[in-house]
PDB file of C-alpha atoms in Angstrom:
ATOM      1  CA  UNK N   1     123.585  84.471 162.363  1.00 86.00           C
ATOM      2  CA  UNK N   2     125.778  83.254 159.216  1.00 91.00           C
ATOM      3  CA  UNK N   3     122.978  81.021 158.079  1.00 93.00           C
ATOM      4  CA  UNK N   4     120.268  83.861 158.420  1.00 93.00           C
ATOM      5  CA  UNK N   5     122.146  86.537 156.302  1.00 95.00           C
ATOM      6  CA  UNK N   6     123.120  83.765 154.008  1.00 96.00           C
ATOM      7  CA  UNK N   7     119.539  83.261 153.396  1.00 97.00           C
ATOM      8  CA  UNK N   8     118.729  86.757 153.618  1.00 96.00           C
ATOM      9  CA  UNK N   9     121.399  87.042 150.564  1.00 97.00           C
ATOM     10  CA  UNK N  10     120.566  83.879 148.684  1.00 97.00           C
ATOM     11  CA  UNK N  11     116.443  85.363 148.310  1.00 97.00           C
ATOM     12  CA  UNK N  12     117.586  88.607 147.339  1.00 97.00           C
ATOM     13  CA  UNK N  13     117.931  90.976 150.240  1.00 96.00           C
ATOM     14  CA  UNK N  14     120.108  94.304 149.844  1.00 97.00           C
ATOM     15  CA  UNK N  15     119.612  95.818 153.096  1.00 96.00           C
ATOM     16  CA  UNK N  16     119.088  94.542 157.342  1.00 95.00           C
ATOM     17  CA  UNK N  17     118.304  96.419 159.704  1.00 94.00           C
ATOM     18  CA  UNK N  18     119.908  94.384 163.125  1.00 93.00           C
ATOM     19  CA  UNK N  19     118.841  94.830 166.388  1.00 89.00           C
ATOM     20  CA  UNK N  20     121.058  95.435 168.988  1.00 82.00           C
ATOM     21  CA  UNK N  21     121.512  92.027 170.720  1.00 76.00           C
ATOM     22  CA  UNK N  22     122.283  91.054 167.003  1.00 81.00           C
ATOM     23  CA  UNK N  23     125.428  93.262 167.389  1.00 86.00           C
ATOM     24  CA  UNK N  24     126.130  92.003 170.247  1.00 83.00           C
ATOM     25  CA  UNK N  25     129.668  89.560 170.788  1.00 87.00           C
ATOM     26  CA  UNK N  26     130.605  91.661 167.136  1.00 92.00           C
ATOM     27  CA  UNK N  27     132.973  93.997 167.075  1.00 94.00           C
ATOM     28  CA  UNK N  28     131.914  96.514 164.213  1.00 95.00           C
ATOM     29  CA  UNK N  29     134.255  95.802 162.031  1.00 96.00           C
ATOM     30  CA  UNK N  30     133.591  92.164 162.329  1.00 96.00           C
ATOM     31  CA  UNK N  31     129.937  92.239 161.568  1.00 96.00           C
ATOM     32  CA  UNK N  32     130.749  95.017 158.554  1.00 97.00           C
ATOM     33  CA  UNK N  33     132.712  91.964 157.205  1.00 97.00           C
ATOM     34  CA  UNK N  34     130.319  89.362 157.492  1.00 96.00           C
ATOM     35  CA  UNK N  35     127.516  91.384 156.025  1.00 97.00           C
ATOM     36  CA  UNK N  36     130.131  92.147 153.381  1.00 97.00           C
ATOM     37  CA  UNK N  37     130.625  88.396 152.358  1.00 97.00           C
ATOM     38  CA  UNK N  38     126.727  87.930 151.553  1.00 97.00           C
ATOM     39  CA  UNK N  39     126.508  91.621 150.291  1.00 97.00           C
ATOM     40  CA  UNK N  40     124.489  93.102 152.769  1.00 98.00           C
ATOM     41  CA  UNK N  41     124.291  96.663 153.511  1.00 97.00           C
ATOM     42  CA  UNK N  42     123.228  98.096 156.934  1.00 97.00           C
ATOM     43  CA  UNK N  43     121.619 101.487 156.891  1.00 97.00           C
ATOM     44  CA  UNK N  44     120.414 101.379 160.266  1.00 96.00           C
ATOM     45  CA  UNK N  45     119.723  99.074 163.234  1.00 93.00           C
ATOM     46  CA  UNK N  46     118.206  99.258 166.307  1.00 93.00           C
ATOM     47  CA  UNK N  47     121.014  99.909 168.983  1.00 91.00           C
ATOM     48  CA  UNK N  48     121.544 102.100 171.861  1.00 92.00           C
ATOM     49  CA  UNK N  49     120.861 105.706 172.211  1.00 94.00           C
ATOM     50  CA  UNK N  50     121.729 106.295 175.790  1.00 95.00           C
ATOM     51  CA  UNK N  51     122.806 109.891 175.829  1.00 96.00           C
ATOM     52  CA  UNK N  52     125.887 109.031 178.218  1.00 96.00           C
ATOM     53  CA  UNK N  53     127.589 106.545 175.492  1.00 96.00           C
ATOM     54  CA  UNK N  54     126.673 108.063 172.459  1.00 97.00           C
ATOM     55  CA  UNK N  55     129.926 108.478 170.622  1.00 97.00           C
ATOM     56  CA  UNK N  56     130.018 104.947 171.522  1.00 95.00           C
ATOM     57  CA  UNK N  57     127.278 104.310 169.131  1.00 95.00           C
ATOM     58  CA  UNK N  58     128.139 106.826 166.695  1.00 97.00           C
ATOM     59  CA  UNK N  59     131.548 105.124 166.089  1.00 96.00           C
ATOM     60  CA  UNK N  60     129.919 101.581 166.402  1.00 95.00           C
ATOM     61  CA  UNK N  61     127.515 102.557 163.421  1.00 96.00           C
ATOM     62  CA  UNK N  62     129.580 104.282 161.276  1.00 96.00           C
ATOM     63  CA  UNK N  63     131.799 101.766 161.003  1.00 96.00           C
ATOM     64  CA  UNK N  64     128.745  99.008 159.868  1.00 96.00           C
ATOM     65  CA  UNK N  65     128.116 101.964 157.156  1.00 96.00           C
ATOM     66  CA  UNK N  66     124.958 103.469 159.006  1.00 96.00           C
ATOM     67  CA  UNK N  67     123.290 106.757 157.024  1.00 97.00           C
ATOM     68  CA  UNK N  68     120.691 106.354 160.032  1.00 97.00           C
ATOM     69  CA  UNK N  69     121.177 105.913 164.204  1.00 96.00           C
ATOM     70  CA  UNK N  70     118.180 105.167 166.586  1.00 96.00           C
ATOM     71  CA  UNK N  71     116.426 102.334 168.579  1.00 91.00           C
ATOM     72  CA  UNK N  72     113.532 100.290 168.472  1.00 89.00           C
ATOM     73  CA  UNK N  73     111.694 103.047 170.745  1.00 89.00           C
ATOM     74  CA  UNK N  74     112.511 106.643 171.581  1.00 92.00           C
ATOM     75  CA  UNK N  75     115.233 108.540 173.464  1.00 93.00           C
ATOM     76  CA  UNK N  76     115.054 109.367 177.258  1.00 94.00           C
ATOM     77  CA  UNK N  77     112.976 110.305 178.988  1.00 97.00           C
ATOM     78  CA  UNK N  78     110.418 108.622 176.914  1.00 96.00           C
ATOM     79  CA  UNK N  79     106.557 109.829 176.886  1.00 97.00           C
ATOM     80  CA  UNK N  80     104.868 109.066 180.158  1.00 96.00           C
ATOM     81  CA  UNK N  81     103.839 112.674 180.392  1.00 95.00           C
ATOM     82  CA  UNK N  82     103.708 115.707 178.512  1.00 95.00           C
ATOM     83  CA  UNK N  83     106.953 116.622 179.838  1.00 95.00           C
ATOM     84  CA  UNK N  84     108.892 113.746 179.410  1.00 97.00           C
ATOM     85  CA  UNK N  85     107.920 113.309 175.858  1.00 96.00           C
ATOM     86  CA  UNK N  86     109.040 117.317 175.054  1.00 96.00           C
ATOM     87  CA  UNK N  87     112.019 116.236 176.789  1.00 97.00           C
ATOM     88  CA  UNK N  88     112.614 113.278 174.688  1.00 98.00           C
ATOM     89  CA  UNK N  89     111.978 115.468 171.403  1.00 97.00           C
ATOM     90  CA  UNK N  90     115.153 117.815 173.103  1.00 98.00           C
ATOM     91  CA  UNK N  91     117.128 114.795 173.510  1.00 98.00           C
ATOM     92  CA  UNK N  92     116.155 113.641 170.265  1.00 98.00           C
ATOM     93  CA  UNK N  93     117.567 116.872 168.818  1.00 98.00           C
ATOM     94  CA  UNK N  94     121.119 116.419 170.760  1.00 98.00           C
ATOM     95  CA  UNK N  95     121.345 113.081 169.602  1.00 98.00           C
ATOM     96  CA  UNK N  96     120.143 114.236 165.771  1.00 98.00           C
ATOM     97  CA  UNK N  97     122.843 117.048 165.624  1.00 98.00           C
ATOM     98  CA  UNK N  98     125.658 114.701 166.991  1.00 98.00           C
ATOM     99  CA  UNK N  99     124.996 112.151 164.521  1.00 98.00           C
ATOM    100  CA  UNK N 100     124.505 114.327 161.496  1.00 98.00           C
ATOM    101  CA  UNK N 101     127.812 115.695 162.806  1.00 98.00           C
ATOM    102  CA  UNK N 102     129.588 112.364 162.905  1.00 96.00           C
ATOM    103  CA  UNK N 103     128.614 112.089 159.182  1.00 96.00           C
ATOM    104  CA  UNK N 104     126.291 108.955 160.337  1.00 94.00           C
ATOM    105  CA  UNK N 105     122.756 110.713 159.313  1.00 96.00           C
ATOM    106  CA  UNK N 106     119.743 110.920 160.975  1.00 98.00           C
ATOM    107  CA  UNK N 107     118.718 110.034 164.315  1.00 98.00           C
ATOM    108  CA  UNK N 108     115.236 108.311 164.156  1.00 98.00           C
ATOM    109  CA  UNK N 109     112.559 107.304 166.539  1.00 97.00           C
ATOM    110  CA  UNK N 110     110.827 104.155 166.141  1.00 97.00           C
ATOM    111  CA  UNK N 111     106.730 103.940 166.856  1.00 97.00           C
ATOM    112  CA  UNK N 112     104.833 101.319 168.959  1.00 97.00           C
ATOM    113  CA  UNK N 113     101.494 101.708 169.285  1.00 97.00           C
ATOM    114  CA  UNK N 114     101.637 103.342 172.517  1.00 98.00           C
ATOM    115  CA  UNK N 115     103.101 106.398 171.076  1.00 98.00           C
ATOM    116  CA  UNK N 116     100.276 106.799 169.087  1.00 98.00           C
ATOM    117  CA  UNK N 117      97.906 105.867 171.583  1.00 98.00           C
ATOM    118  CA  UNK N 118      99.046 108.029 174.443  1.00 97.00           C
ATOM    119  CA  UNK N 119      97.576 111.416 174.083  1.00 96.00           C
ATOM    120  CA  UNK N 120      98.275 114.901 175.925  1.00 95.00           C
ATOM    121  CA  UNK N 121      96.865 118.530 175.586  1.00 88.00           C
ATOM    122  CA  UNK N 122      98.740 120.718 173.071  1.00 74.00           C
ATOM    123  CA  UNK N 123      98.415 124.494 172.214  1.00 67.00           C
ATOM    124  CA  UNK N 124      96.769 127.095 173.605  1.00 64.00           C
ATOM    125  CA  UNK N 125      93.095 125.110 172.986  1.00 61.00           C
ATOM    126  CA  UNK N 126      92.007 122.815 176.190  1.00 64.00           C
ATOM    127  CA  UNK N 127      90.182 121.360 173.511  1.00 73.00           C
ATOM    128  CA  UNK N 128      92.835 120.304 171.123  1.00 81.00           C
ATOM    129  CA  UNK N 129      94.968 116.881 171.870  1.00 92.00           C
ATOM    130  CA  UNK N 130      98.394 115.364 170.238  1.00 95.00           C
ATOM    131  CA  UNK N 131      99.492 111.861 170.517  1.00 96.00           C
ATOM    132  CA  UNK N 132     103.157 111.639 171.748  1.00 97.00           C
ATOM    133  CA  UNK N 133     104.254 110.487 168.112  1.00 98.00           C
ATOM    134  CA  UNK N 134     102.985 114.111 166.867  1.00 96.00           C
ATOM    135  CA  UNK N 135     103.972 116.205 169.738  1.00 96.00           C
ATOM    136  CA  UNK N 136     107.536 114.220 168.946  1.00 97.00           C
ATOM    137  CA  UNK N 137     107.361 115.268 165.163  1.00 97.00           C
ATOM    138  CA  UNK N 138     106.195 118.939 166.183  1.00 95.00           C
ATOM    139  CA  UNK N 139     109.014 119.338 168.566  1.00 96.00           C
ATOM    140  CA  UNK N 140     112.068 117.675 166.593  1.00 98.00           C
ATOM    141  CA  UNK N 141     113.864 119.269 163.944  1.00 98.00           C
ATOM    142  CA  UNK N 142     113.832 117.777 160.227  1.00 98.00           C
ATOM    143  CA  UNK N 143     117.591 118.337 159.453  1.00 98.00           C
ATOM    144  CA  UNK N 144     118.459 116.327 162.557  1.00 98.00           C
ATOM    145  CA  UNK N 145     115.727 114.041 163.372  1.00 98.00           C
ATOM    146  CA  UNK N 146     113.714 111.472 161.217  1.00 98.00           C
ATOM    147  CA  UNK N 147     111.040 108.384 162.489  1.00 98.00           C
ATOM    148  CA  UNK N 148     110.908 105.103 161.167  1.00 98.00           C
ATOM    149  CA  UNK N 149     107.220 104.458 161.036  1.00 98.00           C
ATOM    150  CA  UNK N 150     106.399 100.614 162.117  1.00 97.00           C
ATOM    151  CA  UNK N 151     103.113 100.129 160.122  1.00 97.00           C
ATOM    152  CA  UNK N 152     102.185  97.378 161.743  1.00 97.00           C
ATOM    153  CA  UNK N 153     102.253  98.914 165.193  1.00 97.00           C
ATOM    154  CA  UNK N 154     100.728 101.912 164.327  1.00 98.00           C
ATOM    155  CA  UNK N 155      97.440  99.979 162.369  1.00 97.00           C
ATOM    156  CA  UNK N 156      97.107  98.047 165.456  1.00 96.00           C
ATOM    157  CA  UNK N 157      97.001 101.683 167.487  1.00 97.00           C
ATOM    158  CA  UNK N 158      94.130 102.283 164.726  1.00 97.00           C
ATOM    159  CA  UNK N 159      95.966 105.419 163.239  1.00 97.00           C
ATOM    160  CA  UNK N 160      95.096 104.921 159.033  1.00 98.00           C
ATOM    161  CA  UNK N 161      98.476 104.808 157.963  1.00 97.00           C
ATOM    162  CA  UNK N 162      97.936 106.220 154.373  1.00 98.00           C
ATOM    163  CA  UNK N 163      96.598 109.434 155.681  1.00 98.00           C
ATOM    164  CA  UNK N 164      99.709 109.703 158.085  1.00 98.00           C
ATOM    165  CA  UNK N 165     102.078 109.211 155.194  1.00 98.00           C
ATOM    166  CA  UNK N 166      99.762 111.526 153.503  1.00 98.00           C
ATOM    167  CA  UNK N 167     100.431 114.312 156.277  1.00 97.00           C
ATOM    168  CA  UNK N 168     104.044 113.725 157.750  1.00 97.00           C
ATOM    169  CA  UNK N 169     105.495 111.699 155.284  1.00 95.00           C
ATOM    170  CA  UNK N 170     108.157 114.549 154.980  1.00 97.00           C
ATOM    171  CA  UNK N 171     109.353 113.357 158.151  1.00 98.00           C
ATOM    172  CA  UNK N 172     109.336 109.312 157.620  1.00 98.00           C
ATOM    173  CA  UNK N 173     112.561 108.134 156.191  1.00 98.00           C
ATOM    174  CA  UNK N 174     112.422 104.697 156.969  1.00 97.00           C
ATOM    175  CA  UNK N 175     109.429 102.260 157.137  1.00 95.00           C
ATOM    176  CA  UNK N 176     109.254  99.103 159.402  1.00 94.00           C
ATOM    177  CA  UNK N 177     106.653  96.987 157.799  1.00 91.00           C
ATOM    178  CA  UNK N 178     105.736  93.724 158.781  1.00 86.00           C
ATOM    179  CA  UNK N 179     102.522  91.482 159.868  1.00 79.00           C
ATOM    180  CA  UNK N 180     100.832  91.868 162.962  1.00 77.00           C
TER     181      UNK N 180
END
């Protein structure tokens, strides 16, 4: 890990975003200190949002300096029906209102393409359909709840990116872009 942030540093990065096996073996206030010594900040990473251990995480990431909390996916229940992915955007909204509480920031949600992909009847129209990722947006509430929109995954869903920014980028804090 030391070599990686030190060449993270050395080309000129400000910011990581860890994942949570990254974390892992670190206490908090270790890993604050070694992204200290190559000047790293961490705004967010990708660690757990199990409902259970929570204030777990919320003291874990405060401590690394977090202004965001989520995982590289979505809250329980996750979005294998209609159900489960209202249920989600509830548990999203617990998790949101702790954190913002905690004086952390944000909870966000974190697209695959799946999300995008996965598509239910909304409203009072048979006709009319959601993907999971907007049914999640619909149902979450702004001053809680943000999504980190993973460009790559959601091209490869087909979504046209630009024209999502376009229409909920009110509600896209963070951006995960990469090549796929």
């Amino acid at each position: 890990l030391v070599p990686v942030m030190d060449r993270l540093s050395t080309i000129g990065f400000e910011n990581i975003e860890p994942f949570g096996s990254t974390l892992r073996g670190f206490s908090a206030e270790n890993f604050r200190a070694l992204a200290d010594t190559y000047g790293l900040n961490v705004p967010s990473s990708h660690y757990n949002t199990q409902e259970a251990t929570f204030g777990e995480t919320l003291a874990y990431v405060k401590t690394l300096g977090q202004r965001y909390v989520g995982s590289g996916g979505f809250a329980a229940p996750g979005i294998t029906t209609l159900e489960n992915t209202l249920a989600t955007a509830a548990t999203m909204n617990r998790l949101g209102e702790q954190s913002v509480a905690n004086g952390t920031g944000k909870f966000f949600g974190h697209n695959h393409a799946v999300e995008f992909t996965t598509v239910y009847p909304a409203g009072d129209h048979a006709d009319e359909a959601l993907s999971a990722w907007e049914i999640l947006v619909r149902n979450t509430n702004p001053d809680y709840v943000t999504f980190q929109l993973d460009v790559a995954w959601a091209a490869h869903a087909g979504v046209d990116v630009v024209a999502l920014l376009e229409e909920y980028g009110d509600r896209i804090e963070l951006l995960h872009v990469k090549d796929a």
